[in-house]
Tab-separated table of C-alpha atoms in Angstrom:
chain	number	residue	atom	x	y	z
A	723	GLY	CA	91.530	50.900	30.305
A	724	GLU	CA	94.997	49.519	30.917
A	725	LEU	CA	94.035	46.229	29.287
A	726	SER	CA	92.746	47.978	26.202
A	727	LYS	CA	96.108	49.613	25.545
A	728	SER	CA	97.310	46.163	24.499
A	729	ARG	CA	94.603	46.227	21.800
A	730	GLY	CA	95.791	49.525	20.388
A	731	LEU	CA	93.081	51.611	22.099
A	732	ILE	CA	93.637	54.820	24.022
A	733	PRO	CA	91.753	55.113	27.368
A	734	HIS	CA	90.214	58.413	28.509
A	735	TYR	CA	88.819	58.711	32.040
A	736	VAL	CA	86.104	61.344	32.229
A	737	GLY	CA	83.607	62.531	34.818
A	738	LEU	CA	81.078	65.225	35.610
A	739	LYS	CA	80.958	67.098	38.902
A	740	GLU	CA	78.145	68.978	40.526
A	741	LYS	CA	79.172	71.168	43.497
A	742	GLU	CA	82.533	69.336	43.678
A	743	LYS	CA	80.726	65.953	43.880
A	744	LEU	CA	81.388	63.392	41.131
A	745	VAL	CA	77.968	62.420	39.745
A	746	ALA	CA	78.877	60.582	36.544
A	747	THR	CA	81.921	58.851	35.081
A	748	ALA	CA	82.865	56.971	31.932
A	749	LEU	CA	85.752	55.026	30.521
A	750	ILE	CA	86.193	56.097	26.910
A	751	LEU	CA	88.242	53.853	24.616
A	752	GLU	CA	89.511	55.700	21.555
A	753	LYS	CA	90.130	53.887	18.278
A	754	LYS	CA	92.283	55.848	15.843
A	755	LEU	CA	91.073	56.217	12.230
A	756	PRO	CA	92.787	57.584	9.103
A	757	LEU	CA	93.221	61.352	8.569
A	758	GLY	CA	93.500	62.112	12.276
A	759	TYR	CA	89.938	61.013	13.127
A	760	SER	CA	88.803	58.430	15.656
A	761	TYR	CA	85.731	56.943	17.290
A	762	TYR	CA	84.892	56.396	20.955
A	763	TYR	CA	83.486	53.309	22.683
A	764	ILE	CA	82.263	53.432	26.264
A	765	PRO	CA	82.075	49.825	27.513
A	766	ARG	CA	79.014	49.140	29.660
A	767	GLY	CA	77.994	52.758	29.257
A	768	TYR	CA	78.250	55.432	31.934
A	769	THR	CA	78.520	54.969	35.668
A	770	ILE	CA	75.473	57.147	36.407
A	771	ASP	CA	71.927	57.190	37.777
A	772	TYR	CA	70.066	56.333	34.592
A	773	ASN	CA	66.813	57.458	36.190
A	774	ASN	CA	68.102	61.038	36.419
A	775	TYR	CA	67.230	62.070	32.842
A	776	GLU	CA	68.590	65.630	33.166
A	777	LEU	CA	71.962	64.353	34.406
A	778	LEU	CA	71.946	61.671	31.656
A	779	LYS	CA	71.326	64.320	28.991
A	780	ASN	CA	73.967	66.732	30.378
A	781	PHE	CA	76.674	64.034	30.571
A	782	THR	CA	75.864	62.799	27.069
A	783	PHE	CA	76.136	66.294	25.607
A	784	LYS	CA	79.432	66.897	27.489
A	785	ILE	CA	80.886	63.724	26.005
A	786	LYS	CA	79.601	64.784	22.595
A	787	GLU	CA	81.500	68.065	22.966
A	788	TYR	CA	84.597	66.263	24.121
A	789	ALA	CA	84.399	63.842	21.175
A	790	LYS	CA	83.961	66.689	18.663
A	791	LYS	CA	86.925	68.608	20.128
A	792	ASN	CA	89.111	65.513	19.733
A	793	LYS	CA	87.944	64.709	16.161
A	794	ALA	CA	85.954	61.599	17.171
A	795	ILE	CA	83.270	61.081	14.529
A	796	PHE	CA	80.888	59.183	16.871
A	797	PHE	CA	80.733	57.395	20.206
A	798	LYS	CA	78.816	54.316	21.195
A	799	ILE	CA	77.776	52.825	24.535
A	800	ASP	CA	76.405	49.407	25.600
A	801	PRO	CA	74.809	50.229	28.950
A	802	ASP	CA	73.882	47.426	31.324
A	803	ILE	CA	70.128	48.089	31.114
A	804	LYS	CA	67.533	45.406	31.482
A	805	LEU	CA	64.989	46.044	28.753
A	806	HIS	CA	62.294	43.860	30.345
A	807	THR	CA	61.667	40.877	32.565
A	808	ILE	CA	61.348	37.485	30.884
A	809	ASP	CA	60.203	34.103	32.129
A	810	LYS	CA	62.264	30.869	31.964
A	811	ASN	CA	61.100	30.313	28.389
A	812	ALA	CA	62.328	33.783	27.366
A	813	ASN	CA	58.817	35.219	27.008
A	814	VAL	CA	58.256	38.809	28.071
A	815	VAL	CA	56.495	39.122	31.428
A	816	ASN	CA	53.861	41.807	30.695
A	817	ASP	CA	53.547	43.037	34.272
A	818	GLY	CA	57.285	42.689	34.980
A	819	ASN	CA	59.925	45.410	35.233
A	820	ASN	CA	60.922	47.220	32.053
A	821	ASN	CA	63.040	50.155	30.873
A	822	TYR	CA	61.218	51.109	27.665
A	823	GLU	CA	60.904	54.717	28.805
A	824	LEU	CA	64.660	54.937	29.429
A	825	VAL	CA	65.512	53.380	26.052
A	826	ASN	CA	63.160	55.846	24.332
A	827	TYR	CA	64.799	58.717	26.176
A	828	LEU	CA	68.274	57.594	25.051
A	829	LYS	CA	66.943	57.727	21.484
A	830	LYS	CA	65.496	61.186	22.134
A	831	ILE	CA	68.934	62.569	23.116
A	832	GLY	CA	70.602	61.189	20.026
A	833	PHE	CA	71.388	57.502	20.408
A	834	HIS	CA	70.418	54.893	17.828
A	835	ARG	CA	69.610	51.409	19.057
A	836	LYS	CA	71.242	48.637	17.062
A	837	LYS	CA	68.946	45.958	15.772
A	838	TYR	CA	71.539	43.293	14.994
A	839	PHE	CA	73.928	40.993	16.788
A	840	GLU	CA	77.683	41.592	16.801
A	841	ASN	CA	79.987	38.657	17.399
A	842	MET	CA	82.188	40.739	19.696
A	843	GLN	CA	79.517	42.899	21.340
A	844	PRO	CA	76.282	40.898	21.697
A	845	ARG	CA	73.026	42.835	22.073
A	846	PHE	CA	71.860	40.576	24.884
A	847	THR	CA	73.596	39.112	27.935
A	848	PHE	CA	72.128	36.594	30.329
A	849	ARG	CA	72.836	36.081	34.047
A	850	LEU	CA	72.055	33.329	36.481
A	851	ASP	CA	71.558	34.236	40.141
A	852	THR	CA	74.025	31.886	41.846
A	853	THR	CA	73.224	33.180	45.360
A	854	LYS	CA	70.157	30.910	45.372
A	855	ASP	CA	70.310	27.420	46.857
A	856	ILE	CA	71.861	24.955	44.387
A	857	ASP	CA	68.782	22.732	44.435
A	858	ILE	CA	66.603	25.668	43.337
A	859	ILE	CA	69.066	26.497	40.575
A	860	ARG	CA	69.054	22.859	39.338
A	861	LYS	CA	65.271	22.757	39.394
A	862	ASN	CA	65.246	25.556	36.794
A	863	TYR	CA	67.681	23.919	34.376
A	864	SER	CA	66.282	23.531	30.878
A	865	LYS	CA	66.057	20.065	29.357
A	866	SER	CA	68.996	20.796	27.050
A	867	VAL	CA	71.213	21.841	29.991
A	868	ILE	CA	70.341	18.640	31.862
A	869	ARG	CA	71.143	16.658	28.724
A	870	TRP	CA	74.547	18.304	28.299
A	871	ILE	CA	75.432	17.808	31.963
A	872	LYS	CA	74.695	14.101	31.546
A	873	VAL	CA	76.928	13.987	28.441
A	874	ALA	CA	79.714	15.787	30.359
A	875	ASN	CA	79.418	13.386	33.275
A	876	LYS	CA	79.508	10.430	30.920
A	877	PHE	CA	82.843	11.588	29.448
A	878	GLY	CA	84.325	12.544	32.845
A	879	VAL	CA	84.428	16.308	32.216
A	880	GLU	CA	85.711	18.239	35.229
A	881	VAL	CA	85.853	21.969	36.033
A	882	LYS	CA	88.852	23.219	38.018
A	883	GLU	CA	90.488	26.506	38.860
A	884	ALA	CA	93.684	26.827	36.824
A	885	GLU	CA	96.971	28.680	37.194
A	886	LYS	CA	98.429	31.274	34.830
A	887	ASN	CA	100.669	28.625	33.153
A	888	GLU	CA	97.467	26.894	31.923
A	889	ILE	CA	96.211	29.894	29.898
A	890	LYS	CA	97.621	28.326	26.728
A	891	GLU	CA	95.220	25.410	27.110
A	892	PHE	CA	92.328	27.771	27.942
A	893	ILE	CA	93.042	29.669	24.694
A	894	ARG	CA	93.140	26.430	22.691
A	895	LEU	CA	89.674	25.539	23.959
A	896	MET	CA	88.443	29.064	23.252
A	897	LYS	CA	89.640	28.867	19.650
A	898	ILE	CA	87.922	25.490	19.148
A	899	THR	CA	84.660	26.913	20.577
A	900	GLU	CA	85.047	30.083	18.467
A	901	LYS	CA	85.227	28.030	15.299
A	902	ARG	CA	82.313	25.821	16.264
A	903	GLN	CA	79.995	28.582	17.611
A	904	GLY	CA	80.973	31.375	15.207
A	905	PHE	CA	81.937	34.066	17.729
A	906	PHE	CA	85.096	36.094	18.001
A	907	SER	CA	87.685	35.679	20.773
A	908	HIS	CA	90.745	37.786	21.461
A	909	GLU	CA	94.268	37.245	20.171
A	910	TYR	CA	96.682	35.137	22.251
A	911	GLY	CA	98.448	37.990	24.053
A	912	PHE	CA	95.185	39.457	25.418
A	913	TYR	CA	94.520	36.700	27.970
A	914	PRO	CA	97.846	36.684	29.867
A	915	LYS	CA	97.650	40.470	30.077
A	916	LEU	CA	94.092	40.294	31.380
A	917	TYR	CA	95.107	37.678	33.948
A	918	ASP	CA	98.072	39.724	35.198
A	919	LEU	CA	96.139	42.983	35.545
A	920	PHE	CA	93.131	41.564	37.317
A	921	SER	CA	95.136	39.213	39.545
A	922	LYS	CA	96.584	42.334	41.192
A	923	ILE	CA	93.141	43.102	42.636
A	924	ASP	CA	92.089	39.438	43.133
A	925	ALA	CA	89.311	39.838	40.540
A	926	ILE	CA	89.819	36.913	38.150
A	927	SER	CA	89.475	33.135	38.106
A	928	LEU	CA	90.578	30.922	35.248
A	929	LEU	CA	88.297	27.865	34.965
């Protein structure tokens, strides 16, 4: 929320209580629009038990009321929900875990699922479990990853943890990658601000 102020967004911290117990929260980022209107974005969705459909519906409707009262024309979320399990070749595992029922319920209470990729907010994110033994991780590298590691080794590429004064070089590399890969990175001032805020809680590493 604090970081987003530097991007011209207004943070709202909201929650829902049941019998004095906080059962759901959300960080709402407000973007001002002409004529006194705005829209809301809730990064990574609510902090909530997504399996509690009644709670999910109640909190959604409360935020809808809050948005309407404050002249927000819509709000969007990008909840951290795994749609389905996939194998190493990105094929759906038919008997794996899935959240189709949850996604359908979100549609039922008024959400529309986007069908396209945004360069700032991708529809899909991927994670690698780094708690596994390094040999097991390496065994699952794809052929292209192995090839790029060999290229990096050939040219003496190294990864190191950097200090704040090296952010300028980090941004330079980001801008080169942005141009080559066609995604959008933040403006220069965003990264030092991010580094300062998250350094206070020891929650950032610059590599």
